[in-house]
CSV table of C-alpha atoms in Angstrom, one decimal:
chain,number,residue,atom,x,y,z
A,9,LEU,CA,-31.4,-5.2,14.0
A,10,ASP,CA,-29.8,-2.4,11.9
A,11,ILE,CA,-26.3,-3.0,13.7
A,12,ALA,CA,-26.2,-6.5,13.4
A,13,ARG,CA,-26.9,-6.8,9.9
A,14,ARG,CA,-24.0,-4.5,9.3
A,15,ARG,CA,-21.7,-6.3,11.6
A,16,LEU,CA,-23.0,-9.1,9.6
A,17,ARG,CA,-22.2,-8.0,6.2
A,18,GLY,CA,-18.6,-6.7,7.9
A,19,ALA,CA,-17.8,-10.2,8.8
A,20,VAL,CA,-18.7,-11.5,5.4
A,21,LEU,CA,-16.5,-9.1,3.8
A,22,ARG,CA,-13.8,-10.2,6.2
A,23,LEU,CA,-14.3,-13.8,5.5
A,24,LEU,CA,-13.9,-12.9,1.6
A,25,SER,CA,-10.8,-11.2,2.2
A,26,ALA,CA,-9.3,-14.0,3.9
A,27,GLY,CA,-10.1,-16.2,1.1
A,28,HIS,CA,-13.0,-18.1,2.6
A,29,HIS,CA,-15.6,-17.2,0.3
A,30,GLU,CA,-17.7,-20.7,0.4
A,31,LEU,CA,-18.0,-20.1,4.3
A,32,ALA,CA,-18.9,-16.5,3.4
A,33,ALA,CA,-21.5,-17.5,0.8
A,34,GLU,CA,-23.1,-20.2,3.7
A,35,VAL,CA,-23.2,-17.1,6.0
A,36,SER,CA,-25.1,-14.4,3.7
A,37,PRO,CA,-26.6,-14.5,0.2
A,38,LEU,CA,-24.1,-12.6,-2.0
A,39,PRO,CA,-24.8,-10.8,-5.2
A,40,ASP,CA,-24.2,-13.1,-8.3
A,41,GLU,CA,-20.4,-13.4,-10.0
A,42,PRO,CA,-18.7,-11.5,-11.2
A,43,VAL,CA,-18.8,-8.7,-9.0
A,44,GLU,CA,-16.8,-5.6,-8.8
A,45,VAL,CA,-15.4,-4.5,-5.2
A,46,HIS,CA,-15.9,-0.7,-4.8
A,47,VAL,CA,-14.0,1.2,-1.9
A,48,PHE,CA,-14.8,4.6,-0.7
A,49,THR,CA,-12.6,6.4,1.9
A,50,GLY,CA,-12.8,9.8,3.6
A,51,PRO,CA,-14.2,11.2,6.7
A,52,VAL,CA,-16.3,9.1,9.1
A,53,GLU,CA,-19.4,11.0,8.8
A,54,HIS,CA,-19.5,11.0,5.2
A,55,ARG,CA,-18.8,7.2,5.2
A,56,ALA,CA,-21.9,6.8,7.7
A,57,ARG,CA,-24.3,8.8,5.3
A,58,GLY,CA,-23.1,6.9,2.3
A,59,LEU,CA,-23.7,3.5,4.3
A,60,GLU,CA,-27.3,4.5,5.0
A,61,LEU,CA,-27.6,5.7,1.1
A,62,LEU,CA,-26.4,2.3,-0.4
A,63,GLU,CA,-28.5,0.5,2.7
A,64,ASN,CA,-31.8,2.1,1.6
A,65,ARG,CA,-30.9,1.0,-2.3
A,66,GLY,CA,-30.4,-2.5,-1.3
A,67,VAL,CA,-26.6,-2.4,-2.1
A,68,PHE,CA,-24.4,-5.0,-0.3
A,69,CYS,CA,-22.3,-2.8,1.7
A,70,ALA,CA,-20.4,-2.7,5.0
A,71,ASP,CA,-17.8,-0.6,7.0
A,72,PHE,CA,-14.6,-2.5,6.3
A,73,ASP,CA,-11.1,-1.6,7.9
A,74,GLY,CA,-12.0,2.2,7.8
A,75,HIS,CA,-13.7,1.9,4.2
A,76,LEU,CA,-17.2,1.5,3.1
A,77,VAL,CA,-17.0,-1.3,0.6
A,78,THR,CA,-19.7,-2.6,-1.6
A,79,VAL,CA,-20.1,-5.6,-3.7
A,80,GLY,CA,-22.0,-5.9,-6.7
A,81,PRO,CA,-22.9,-3.7,-9.9
A,82,TRP,CA,-22.8,-0.4,-8.2
A,83,ALA,CA,-20.7,2.2,-9.9
A,84,GLU,CA,-21.6,5.6,-8.8
A,85,ALA,CA,-19.6,8.1,-6.6
A,86,VAL,CA,-20.7,9.1,-2.9
A,87,ALA,CA,-20.7,12.7,-1.9
A,88,GLY,CA,-17.5,13.6,-0.1
A,89,LEU,CA,-16.0,10.3,-0.1
A,90,ARG,CA,-12.9,9.1,-2.6
A,91,GLY,CA,-14.2,5.9,-4.6
A,92,GLY,CA,-12.3,3.0,-6.2
A,93,VAL,CA,-13.4,-0.1,-8.1
A,94,SER,CA,-11.6,-3.0,-9.0
A,95,GLU,CA,-12.0,-5.2,-12.0
A,96,PRO,CA,-15.3,-7.8,-12.3
A,97,VAL,CA,-13.9,-10.6,-10.1
A,98,GLY,CA,-15.0,-13.8,-8.6
A,99,TYR,CA,-15.2,-14.1,-4.9
A,100,ALA,CA,-12.2,-16.6,-4.9
A,101,ASP,CA,-10.4,-13.0,-5.6
A,102,PHE,CA,-12.2,-10.7,-3.6
A,103,GLY,CA,-8.9,-10.1,-1.5
A,104,ARG,CA,-6.8,-8.8,-4.7
A,105,ALA,CA,-10.1,-6.9,-6.0
A,106,HIS,CA,-10.3,-5.2,-2.7
A,107,ARG,CA,-6.6,-4.4,-2.7
A,108,HIS,CA,-6.9,-3.2,-6.1
A,109,ALA,CA,-9.9,-0.9,-5.3
A,110,VAL,CA,-7.9,0.5,-2.4
A,111,ARG,CA,-5.5,2.0,-4.5
A,112,ALA,CA,-7.6,3.5,-6.7
A,113,ALA,CA,-9.7,5.0,-4.1
A,114,GLU,CA,-6.2,6.4,-2.9
A,115,SER,CA,-6.0,8.1,-6.3
A,116,ALA,CA,-9.4,9.7,-6.7
A,117,HIS,CA,-10.4,13.1,-5.3
A,118,PRO,CA,-13.5,13.4,-2.9
A,119,GLY,CA,-16.6,12.6,-4.9
A,120,GLU,CA,-14.9,11.3,-7.6
A,121,LEU,CA,-14.9,7.4,-8.5
A,122,VAL,CA,-11.8,6.1,-10.3
A,123,ARG,CA,-11.4,2.5,-11.7
A,124,PHE,CA,-8.5,0.3,-11.2
A,125,GLY,CA,-7.8,-0.2,-15.2
A,126,ASP,CA,-7.6,3.5,-15.5
A,127,VAL,CA,-4.9,3.6,-12.6
A,128,ALA,CA,-2.9,1.0,-13.5
A,129,GLY,CA,-3.2,2.5,-17.2
A,130,ALA,CA,-1.4,5.6,-16.3
A,131,GLY,CA,1.6,3.5,-15.7
A,132,MET,CA,3.5,3.6,-12.0
A,133,LEU,CA,2.6,7.0,-11.5
A,134,GLY,CA,-0.7,6.1,-11.2
A,135,LEU,CA,-0.1,3.3,-8.1
A,136,LEU,CA,1.2,6.2,-5.9
A,137,HIS,CA,-0.5,7.8,-3.2
A,138,VAL,CA,-1.0,11.3,-4.4
A,139,GLU,CA,-0.4,13.1,-1.0
A,140,ASP,CA,2.7,11.2,-0.2
A,141,ALA,CA,4.2,11.2,-3.4
A,142,LEU,CA,3.7,14.9,-3.8
A,143,ALA,CA,5.1,15.6,-0.5
A,144,TYR,CA,8.4,13.3,-1.3
A,145,ALA,CA,8.6,15.4,-4.9
A,146,ARG,CA,8.6,18.6,-3.4
A,147,SER,CA,10.9,17.8,-0.9
A,148,LEU,CA,13.6,16.3,-3.3
A,149,LEU,CA,13.2,18.9,-5.9
A,150,GLY,CA,12.0,21.9,-3.6
A,151,PRO,CA,15.7,23.4,-3.3
A,152,VAL,CA,16.0,23.3,-7.5
A,153,VAL,CA,12.6,25.0,-7.9
A,154,GLU,CA,13.7,27.6,-5.5
A,155,HIS,CA,17.0,27.9,-7.2
A,156,ASP,CA,15.1,28.6,-10.4
A,157,ARG,CA,12.3,31.0,-9.0
A,158,ASN,CA,15.4,33.4,-8.0
A,159,GLY,CA,16.6,33.4,-11.5
A,160,ARG,CA,19.5,31.9,-11.1
A,161,GLY,CA,19.4,29.0,-13.9
A,162,ASP,CA,17.2,26.9,-15.8
A,163,LEU,CA,17.7,23.9,-13.7
A,164,ILE,CA,14.6,22.3,-13.9
A,165,VAL,CA,14.2,22.4,-17.5
A,166,SER,CA,17.7,21.4,-17.9
A,167,LEU,CA,17.3,18.2,-15.7
A,168,THR,CA,14.1,17.2,-17.6
A,169,GLU,CA,16.0,17.3,-21.0
A,170,TRP,CA,19.2,15.5,-19.7
A,171,LEU,CA,16.8,13.0,-18.3
A,172,ARG,CA,14.5,12.6,-21.2
A,173,HIS,CA,17.7,12.3,-23.5
A,174,GLY,CA,20.1,10.4,-21.5
A,175,GLN,CA,23.2,12.1,-23.3
A,176,TRP,CA,24.7,15.2,-22.7
A,177,ASP,CA,25.1,16.4,-26.4
A,178,PRO,CA,21.4,15.7,-27.5
A,179,ALA,CA,20.2,17.7,-24.3
A,180,ALA,CA,22.7,20.6,-24.4
A,181,ALA,CA,21.2,21.0,-28.4
A,182,ARG,CA,17.7,20.9,-27.1
A,183,LEU,CA,18.5,23.4,-24.7
A,184,GLY,CA,20.8,25.6,-26.8
A,185,VAL,CA,23.6,25.9,-24.5
A,186,HIS,CA,27.3,24.0,-24.5
A,187,ARG,CA,27.5,20.8,-22.9
A,188,HIS,CA,29.5,21.9,-20.4
A,189,THR,CA,27.4,24.3,-19.3
A,190,LEU,CA,24.6,21.5,-18.9
A,191,ARG,CA,27.2,19.7,-16.8
A,192,ASN,CA,27.6,22.6,-14.7
A,193,ARG,CA,23.8,22.7,-14.1
A,194,ILE,CA,23.3,19.3,-13.5
A,195,ALA,CA,26.2,19.3,-10.8
A,196,LYS,CA,24.4,22.2,-9.2
A,197,ILE,CA,21.4,20.1,-9.0
A,198,ALA,CA,23.6,17.4,-7.2
A,199,GLU,CA,24.7,20.1,-4.8
A,200,LEU,CA,21.3,21.2,-4.0
A,201,THR,CA,19.6,17.8,-3.7
A,202,GLY,CA,22.5,15.6,-2.4
A,203,ARG,CA,22.0,13.1,-4.9
A,204,ASP,CA,24.6,11.4,-6.9
A,205,VAL,CA,23.4,12.1,-10.2
A,206,ASP,CA,25.5,9.1,-11.7
A,207,SER,CA,23.2,6.8,-9.8
A,208,PRO,CA,20.3,4.9,-12.0
A,209,GLY,CA,18.4,4.9,-8.5
A,210,ALA,CA,18.8,9.1,-8.5
A,211,ARG,CA,17.9,9.5,-12.1
A,212,ALA,CA,14.6,7.6,-11.6
A,213,GLU,CA,13.6,9.5,-8.7
A,214,PHE,CA,14.0,12.8,-10.4
A,215,TRP,CA,12.4,11.4,-13.3
A,216,PHE,CA,9.1,10.5,-10.9
A,217,ALA,CA,9.4,13.4,-9.2
A,218,LEU,CA,9.3,15.9,-12.1
A,219,GLN,CA,6.3,13.9,-13.5
A,220,LEU,CA,4.5,14.1,-10.4
A,221,LEU,CA,5.0,17.9,-10.4
A,222,ASP,CA,3.9,18.4,-13.9
A,223,GLN,CA,0.7,16.5,-13.5
A,224,ALA,CA,0.1,18.8,-10.2
A,225,ALA,CA,0.9,21.8,-12.2
A,226,ASN,CA,-1.6,21.0,-15.0
A,227,GLY,CA,-3.9,18.5,-13.1
A,228,PRO,CA,-7.1,19.0,-10.7
A,229,GLY,CA,-5.0,19.7,-7.9
A,230,ASP,CA,-2.8,23.0,-9.3
A,231,LEU,CA,0.3,23.7,-7.6
A,232,PRO,CA,1.6,26.8,-9.3
A,233,GLU,CA,4.4,27.4,-6.9
A,234,THR,CA,6.2,24.1,-8.0
A,235,ARG,CA,5.2,24.4,-12.1
A,236,VAL,CA,7.8,23.0,-14.0
């Protein structure tokens, strides 16, 4: 009977995700609108324990698309799982709220519950998948960080100031070097990374990578080997 109920709740979530909220309400009673969608992601065994815990507390929940999903006022973290919470919505907007909750969960740490509003408020960096984004940032700036580690120039600091000011002279003045020195450093970065530093796209990639490594070095996932 428990297995049948879980399958039924999973089917209701699938109907809601597909936009069939009226049919979903006919299939099973739902919490009153507006509701928050909570998504918890992590190892299967942790999801199974979380599902049992929430069921015992009378929460509408189900294992849905590889996540533990709840609908309603529940707003607590689940041990061992990364959690995300959508904004309050009506069932007609369930699909969008579910996607937002998934995105928030991807930015959380195990045992943490993150609201999508906080992720969106953090700007575009907050919308990136943390592990994938950091891997890309390390790949892009790794040769530059290694160059600085060997004591052959302040390339990371120079790149940061150059991108922040957008002009050679102000950035060089901030660094206390001649602009030709700064130009040589940026040219070295282009050589090490294989990127065209005159391209707006490449500059945007550099800036995002710098911000990601800075967050990693100063946030919960401290990564001293990539500190900038």
